[in-house]
Short mmCIF file of C-alpha atoms and ligand atoms in Angstrom, two decimals:
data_model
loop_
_atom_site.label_atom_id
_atom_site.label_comp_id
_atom_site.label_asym_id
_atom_site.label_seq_id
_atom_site.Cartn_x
_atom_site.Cartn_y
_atom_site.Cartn_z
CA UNK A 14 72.01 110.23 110.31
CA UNK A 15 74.94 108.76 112.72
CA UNK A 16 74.43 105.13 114.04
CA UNK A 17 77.14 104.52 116.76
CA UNK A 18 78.88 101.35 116.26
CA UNK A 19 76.62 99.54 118.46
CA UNK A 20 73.92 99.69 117.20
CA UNK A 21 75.92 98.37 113.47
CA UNK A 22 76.84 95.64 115.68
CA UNK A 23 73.56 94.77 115.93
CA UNK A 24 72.72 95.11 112.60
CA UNK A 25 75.58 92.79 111.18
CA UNK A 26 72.36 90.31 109.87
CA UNK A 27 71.09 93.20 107.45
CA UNK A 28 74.08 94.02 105.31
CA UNK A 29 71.39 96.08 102.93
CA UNK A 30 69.46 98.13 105.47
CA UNK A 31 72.91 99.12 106.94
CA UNK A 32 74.21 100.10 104.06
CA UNK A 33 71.36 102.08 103.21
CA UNK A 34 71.29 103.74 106.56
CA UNK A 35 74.72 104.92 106.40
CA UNK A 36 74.10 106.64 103.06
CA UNK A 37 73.01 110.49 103.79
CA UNK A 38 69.88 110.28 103.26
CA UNK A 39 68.99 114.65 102.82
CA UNK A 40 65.75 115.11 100.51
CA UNK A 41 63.83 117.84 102.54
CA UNK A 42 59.96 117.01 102.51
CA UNK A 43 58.54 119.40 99.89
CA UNK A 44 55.51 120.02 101.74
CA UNK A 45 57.30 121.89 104.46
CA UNK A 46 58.73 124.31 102.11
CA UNK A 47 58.72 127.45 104.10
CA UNK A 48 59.63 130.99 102.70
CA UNK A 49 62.65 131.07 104.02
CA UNK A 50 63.68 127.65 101.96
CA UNK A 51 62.41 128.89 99.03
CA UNK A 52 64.06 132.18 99.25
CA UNK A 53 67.93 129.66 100.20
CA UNK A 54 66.54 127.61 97.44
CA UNK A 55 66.54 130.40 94.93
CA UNK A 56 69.71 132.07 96.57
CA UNK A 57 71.25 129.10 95.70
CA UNK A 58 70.90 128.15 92.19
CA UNK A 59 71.50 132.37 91.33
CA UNK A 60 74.20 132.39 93.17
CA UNK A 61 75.72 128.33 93.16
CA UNK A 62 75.39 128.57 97.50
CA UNK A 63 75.40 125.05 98.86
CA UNK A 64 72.11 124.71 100.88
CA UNK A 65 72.44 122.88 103.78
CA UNK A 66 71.18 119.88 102.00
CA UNK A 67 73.51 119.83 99.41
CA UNK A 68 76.53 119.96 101.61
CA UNK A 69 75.50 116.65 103.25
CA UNK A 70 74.62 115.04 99.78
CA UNK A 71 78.27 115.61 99.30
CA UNK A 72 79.10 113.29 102.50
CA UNK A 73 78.25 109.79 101.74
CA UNK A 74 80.63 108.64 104.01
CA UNK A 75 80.73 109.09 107.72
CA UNK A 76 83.38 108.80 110.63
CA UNK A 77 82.29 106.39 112.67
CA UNK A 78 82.70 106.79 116.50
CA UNK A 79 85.42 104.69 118.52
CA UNK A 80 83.30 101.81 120.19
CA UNK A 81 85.45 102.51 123.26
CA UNK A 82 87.40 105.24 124.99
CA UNK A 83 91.00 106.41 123.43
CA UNK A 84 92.71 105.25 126.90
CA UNK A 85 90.67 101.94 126.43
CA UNK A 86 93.15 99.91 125.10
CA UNK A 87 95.98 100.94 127.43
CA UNK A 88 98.41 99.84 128.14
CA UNK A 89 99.38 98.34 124.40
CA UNK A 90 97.86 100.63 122.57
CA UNK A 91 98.39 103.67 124.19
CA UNK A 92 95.67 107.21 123.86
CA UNK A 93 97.72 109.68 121.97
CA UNK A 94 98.27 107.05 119.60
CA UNK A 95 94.23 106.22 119.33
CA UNK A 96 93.26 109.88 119.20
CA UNK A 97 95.41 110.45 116.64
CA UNK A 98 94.57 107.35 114.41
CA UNK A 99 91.23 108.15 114.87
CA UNK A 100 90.72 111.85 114.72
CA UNK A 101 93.10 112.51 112.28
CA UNK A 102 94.43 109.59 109.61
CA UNK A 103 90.54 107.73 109.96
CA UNK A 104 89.12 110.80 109.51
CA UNK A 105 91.33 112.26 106.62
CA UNK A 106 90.71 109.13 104.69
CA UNK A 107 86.83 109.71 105.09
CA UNK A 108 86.96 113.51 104.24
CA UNK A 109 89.25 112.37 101.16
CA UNK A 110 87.22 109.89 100.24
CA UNK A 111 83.94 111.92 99.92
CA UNK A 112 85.81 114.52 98.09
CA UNK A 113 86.79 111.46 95.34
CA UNK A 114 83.19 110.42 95.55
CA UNK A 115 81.48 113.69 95.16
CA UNK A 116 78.84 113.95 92.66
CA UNK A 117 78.73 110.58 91.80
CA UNK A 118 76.39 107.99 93.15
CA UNK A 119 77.43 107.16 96.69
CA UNK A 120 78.10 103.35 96.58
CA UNK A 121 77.58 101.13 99.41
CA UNK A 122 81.06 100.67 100.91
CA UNK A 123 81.35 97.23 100.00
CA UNK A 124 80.39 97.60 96.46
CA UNK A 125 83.28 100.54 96.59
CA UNK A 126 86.20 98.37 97.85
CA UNK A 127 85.58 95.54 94.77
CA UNK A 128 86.23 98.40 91.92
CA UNK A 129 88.61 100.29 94.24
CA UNK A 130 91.64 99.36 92.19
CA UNK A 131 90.13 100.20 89.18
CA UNK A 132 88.82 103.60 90.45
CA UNK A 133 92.04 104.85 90.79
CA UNK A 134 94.15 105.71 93.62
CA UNK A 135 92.15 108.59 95.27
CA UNK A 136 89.00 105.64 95.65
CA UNK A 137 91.64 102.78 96.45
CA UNK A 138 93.63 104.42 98.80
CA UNK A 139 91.01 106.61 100.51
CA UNK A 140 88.20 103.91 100.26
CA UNK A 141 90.48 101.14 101.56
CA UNK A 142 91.41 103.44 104.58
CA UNK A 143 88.01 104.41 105.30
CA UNK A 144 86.84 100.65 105.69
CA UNK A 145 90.11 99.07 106.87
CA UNK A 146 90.24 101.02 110.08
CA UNK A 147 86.29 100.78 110.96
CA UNK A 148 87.04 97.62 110.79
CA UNK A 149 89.72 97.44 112.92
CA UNK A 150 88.09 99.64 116.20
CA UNK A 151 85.68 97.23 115.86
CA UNK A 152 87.70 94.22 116.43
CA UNK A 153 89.36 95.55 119.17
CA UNK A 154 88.40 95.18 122.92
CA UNK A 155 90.19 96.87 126.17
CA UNK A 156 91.85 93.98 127.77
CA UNK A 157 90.17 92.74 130.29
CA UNK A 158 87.03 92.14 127.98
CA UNK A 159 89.30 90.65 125.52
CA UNK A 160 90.18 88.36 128.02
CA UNK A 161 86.87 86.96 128.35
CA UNK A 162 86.13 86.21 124.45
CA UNK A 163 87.11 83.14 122.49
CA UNK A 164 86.88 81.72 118.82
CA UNK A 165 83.58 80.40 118.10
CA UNK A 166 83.49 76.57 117.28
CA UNK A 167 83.14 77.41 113.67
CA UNK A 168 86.27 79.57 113.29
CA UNK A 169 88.16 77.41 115.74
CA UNK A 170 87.13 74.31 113.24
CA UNK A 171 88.47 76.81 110.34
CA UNK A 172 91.90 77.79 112.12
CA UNK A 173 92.76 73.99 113.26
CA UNK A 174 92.11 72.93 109.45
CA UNK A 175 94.05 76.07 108.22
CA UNK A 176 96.88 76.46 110.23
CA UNK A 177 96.86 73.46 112.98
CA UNK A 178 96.24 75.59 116.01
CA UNK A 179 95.51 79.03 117.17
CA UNK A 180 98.93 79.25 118.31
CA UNK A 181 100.26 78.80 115.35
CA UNK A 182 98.04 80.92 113.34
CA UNK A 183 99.32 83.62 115.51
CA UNK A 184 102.65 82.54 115.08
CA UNK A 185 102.07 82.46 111.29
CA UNK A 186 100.23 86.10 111.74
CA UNK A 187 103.18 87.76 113.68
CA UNK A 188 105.52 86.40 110.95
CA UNK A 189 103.51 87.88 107.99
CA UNK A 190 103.32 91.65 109.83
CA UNK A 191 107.13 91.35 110.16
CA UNK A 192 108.80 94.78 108.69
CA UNK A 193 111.18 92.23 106.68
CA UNK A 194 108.09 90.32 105.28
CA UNK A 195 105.66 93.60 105.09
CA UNK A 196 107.86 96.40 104.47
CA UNK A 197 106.55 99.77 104.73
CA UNK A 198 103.02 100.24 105.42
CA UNK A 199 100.39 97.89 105.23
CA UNK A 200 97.68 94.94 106.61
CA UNK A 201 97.89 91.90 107.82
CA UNK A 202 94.31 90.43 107.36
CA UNK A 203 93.10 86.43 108.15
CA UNK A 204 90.31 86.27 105.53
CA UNK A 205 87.92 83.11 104.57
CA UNK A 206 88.55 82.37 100.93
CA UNK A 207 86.07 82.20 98.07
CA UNK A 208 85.33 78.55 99.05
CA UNK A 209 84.24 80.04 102.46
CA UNK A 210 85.75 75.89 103.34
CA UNK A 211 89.62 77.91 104.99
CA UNK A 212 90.77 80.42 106.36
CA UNK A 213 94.17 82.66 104.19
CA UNK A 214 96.92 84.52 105.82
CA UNK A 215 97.06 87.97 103.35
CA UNK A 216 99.10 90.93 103.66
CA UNK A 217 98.39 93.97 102.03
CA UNK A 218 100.33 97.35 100.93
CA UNK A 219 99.03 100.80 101.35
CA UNK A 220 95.53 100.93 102.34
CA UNK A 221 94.33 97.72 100.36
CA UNK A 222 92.56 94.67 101.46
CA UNK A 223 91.43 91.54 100.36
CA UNK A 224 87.92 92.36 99.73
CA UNK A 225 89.74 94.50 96.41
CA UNK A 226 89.35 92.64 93.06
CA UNK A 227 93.04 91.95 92.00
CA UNK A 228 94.83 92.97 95.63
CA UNK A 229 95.45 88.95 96.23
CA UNK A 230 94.76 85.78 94.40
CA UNK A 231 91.14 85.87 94.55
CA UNK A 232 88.62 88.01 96.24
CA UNK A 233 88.40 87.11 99.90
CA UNK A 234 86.74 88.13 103.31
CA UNK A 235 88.87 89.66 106.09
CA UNK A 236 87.84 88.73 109.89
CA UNK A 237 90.93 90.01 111.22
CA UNK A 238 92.95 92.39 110.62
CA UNK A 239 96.26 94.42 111.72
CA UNK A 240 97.25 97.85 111.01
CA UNK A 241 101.20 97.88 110.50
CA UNK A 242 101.33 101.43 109.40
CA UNK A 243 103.61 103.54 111.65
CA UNK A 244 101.43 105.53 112.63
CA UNK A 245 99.62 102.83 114.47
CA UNK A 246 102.18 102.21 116.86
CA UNK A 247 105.17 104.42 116.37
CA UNK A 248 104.19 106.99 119.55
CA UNK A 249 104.95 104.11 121.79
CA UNK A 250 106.82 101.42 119.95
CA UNK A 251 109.05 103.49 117.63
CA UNK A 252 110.42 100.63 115.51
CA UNK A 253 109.24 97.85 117.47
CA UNK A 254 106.98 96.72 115.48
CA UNK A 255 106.84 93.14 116.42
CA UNK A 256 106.32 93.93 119.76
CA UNK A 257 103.54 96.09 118.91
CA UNK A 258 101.88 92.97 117.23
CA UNK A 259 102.31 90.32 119.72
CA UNK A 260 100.67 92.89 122.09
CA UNK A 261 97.81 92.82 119.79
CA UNK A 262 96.86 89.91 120.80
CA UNK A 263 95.82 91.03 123.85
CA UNK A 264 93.08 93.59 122.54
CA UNK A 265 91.08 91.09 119.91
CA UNK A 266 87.52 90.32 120.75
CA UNK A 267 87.64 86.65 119.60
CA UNK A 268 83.36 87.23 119.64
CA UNK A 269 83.54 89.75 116.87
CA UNK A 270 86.03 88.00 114.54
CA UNK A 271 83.55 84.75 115.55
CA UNK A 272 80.94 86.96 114.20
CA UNK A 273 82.79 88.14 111.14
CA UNK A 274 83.54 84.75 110.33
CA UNK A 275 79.57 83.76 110.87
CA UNK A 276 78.58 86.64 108.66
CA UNK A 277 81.30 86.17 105.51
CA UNK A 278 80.18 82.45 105.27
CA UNK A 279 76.61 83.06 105.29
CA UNK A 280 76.43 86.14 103.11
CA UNK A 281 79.80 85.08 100.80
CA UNK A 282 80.55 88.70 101.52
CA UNK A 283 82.47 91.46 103.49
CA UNK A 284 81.34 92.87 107.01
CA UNK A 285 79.78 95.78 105.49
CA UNK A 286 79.96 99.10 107.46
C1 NAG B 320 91.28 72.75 117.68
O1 NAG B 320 92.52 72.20 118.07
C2 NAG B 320 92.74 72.20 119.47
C3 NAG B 320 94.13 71.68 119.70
O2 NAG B 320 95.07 72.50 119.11
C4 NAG B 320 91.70 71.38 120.17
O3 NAG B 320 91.86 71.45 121.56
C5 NAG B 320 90.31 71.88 119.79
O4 NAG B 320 89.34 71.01 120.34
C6 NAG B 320 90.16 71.96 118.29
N1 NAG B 320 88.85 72.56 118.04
C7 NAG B 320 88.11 72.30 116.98
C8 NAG B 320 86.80 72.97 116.91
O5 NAG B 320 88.48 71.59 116.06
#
């Protein structure tokens, strides 16, 4: 079953049913065994041939679709780079991740990214690149839409008790994503701490995030977050990394990470996926 990112959108208030739904869900009816099923069925157990069915039980986890075109977010992020990110790197850490998974119960993603670190590195690493970059298309806006969005009340309330002002959240934010302050690859996430009472500036190696028991201080809930990996921005920035972030700004949908921030207070959760 494939839900475009729409309709998850939609479904932010049900954390369970969209989990569920994401899950393959591949029993065939048994009542509409055919002849032909039970002759595949018997093909495969003599002969260890992966019915159709079992191939997708092996795929708990599914690439979800851009919620925009590549060219979208021209012109600071440009569509070689999306396509890329995307079709390649999103969707190696997915096929990765179900081959780590395989056989074993296929956890909700959420419930995955609190053991990740324990798991190992083929969960953490895969796992954490699986969710971190859903999470990040979704964020995202072309710019003129972005234009139109703003911080909710509630997470304005949150960054002027945090940090002062948006501006200097931002500020704060571009400092943090800094190649001298992140080196090598990594996140910057702003996250709402266990308290769910302020709002934490994290950065994050690798493929973790904050929602990973023992990755920061405490276990905490991203609503924003940056990809600083190079292959996020090196086809048109090379090493220009800062100026790859400040043009980020210009791409969040202040709505969503509103919505995020809604969602992580209610639930004391992540945004599940
Ligand atoms: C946040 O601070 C700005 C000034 O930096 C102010 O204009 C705004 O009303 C404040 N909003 C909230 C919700 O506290």
């Amino acid at each position: 079953m494939k839900l475009s990112f729409a309709v998850s959108a939609g479904l932010i208030g049900s954390a369970a049913a969209w989990s569920s739904m994401s899950m393959k869900s591949d029993i065939p009816s048994s009542a509409a065994t055919s002849r032909r099923e039970i002759f595949q069925k018997g093909a495969a157990a003599v002969f260890g041939l992966a019915t159709a069915a079992n191939a997708q039980s092996a795929r708990a986890y599914d690439l979800p679709d851009l919620p925009y075109a590549f060219e979208a977010l021209e012109p600071y992020i440009d569509a070689p780079t999306m396509k890329i990110h995307h079709d390649k790197h999103h969707a190696t850490y997915v096929a990765n991740l179900n081959k780590a998974t395989e056989g074993k119960e296929a956890k909700p993603i959420l419930d995955l990214m609190e053991d990740a670190i324990a798991a190992g590195p083929a969960v953490r690493n895969n796992g954490g690149g699986h969710y971190n970059h859903a999470f990040f298309w979704e964020e995202l806006a072309p710019a003129d839409q972005a234009a139109k969005t703003k911080p909710s009340e509630q997470l304005l309330s949150l960054i002027n008790k945090s940090f002062g002002s948006l501006d200097e959240m931002k500020a704060q934010f571009e400092a943090r994503a800094a190649p001298g302050a992140l080196f090598g690859s990594g996140w910057v996430w702003i996250c709402v701490n266990q308290a769910g009472d302020a709002l934490k500036l994290v950065g994050t190696p690798n493929q973790d995030n904050p929602l990973m028991k023992g990755a920061a201080d405490e276990i905490m809930f991203p609503i924003l977050g940056l990809d600083v990996w190079e292959h996020a921005y090196y086809l048109k920035y090379q090493n220009r990394r800062p100026e790859y972030v400040s043009n980020f700004w210009n791409l969040v949908n202040w709505d969503k990470v509103s919505q995020n921030c809604a969602y992580v207070i209610e639930k004391h959760a992540g945004v599940p996926f």
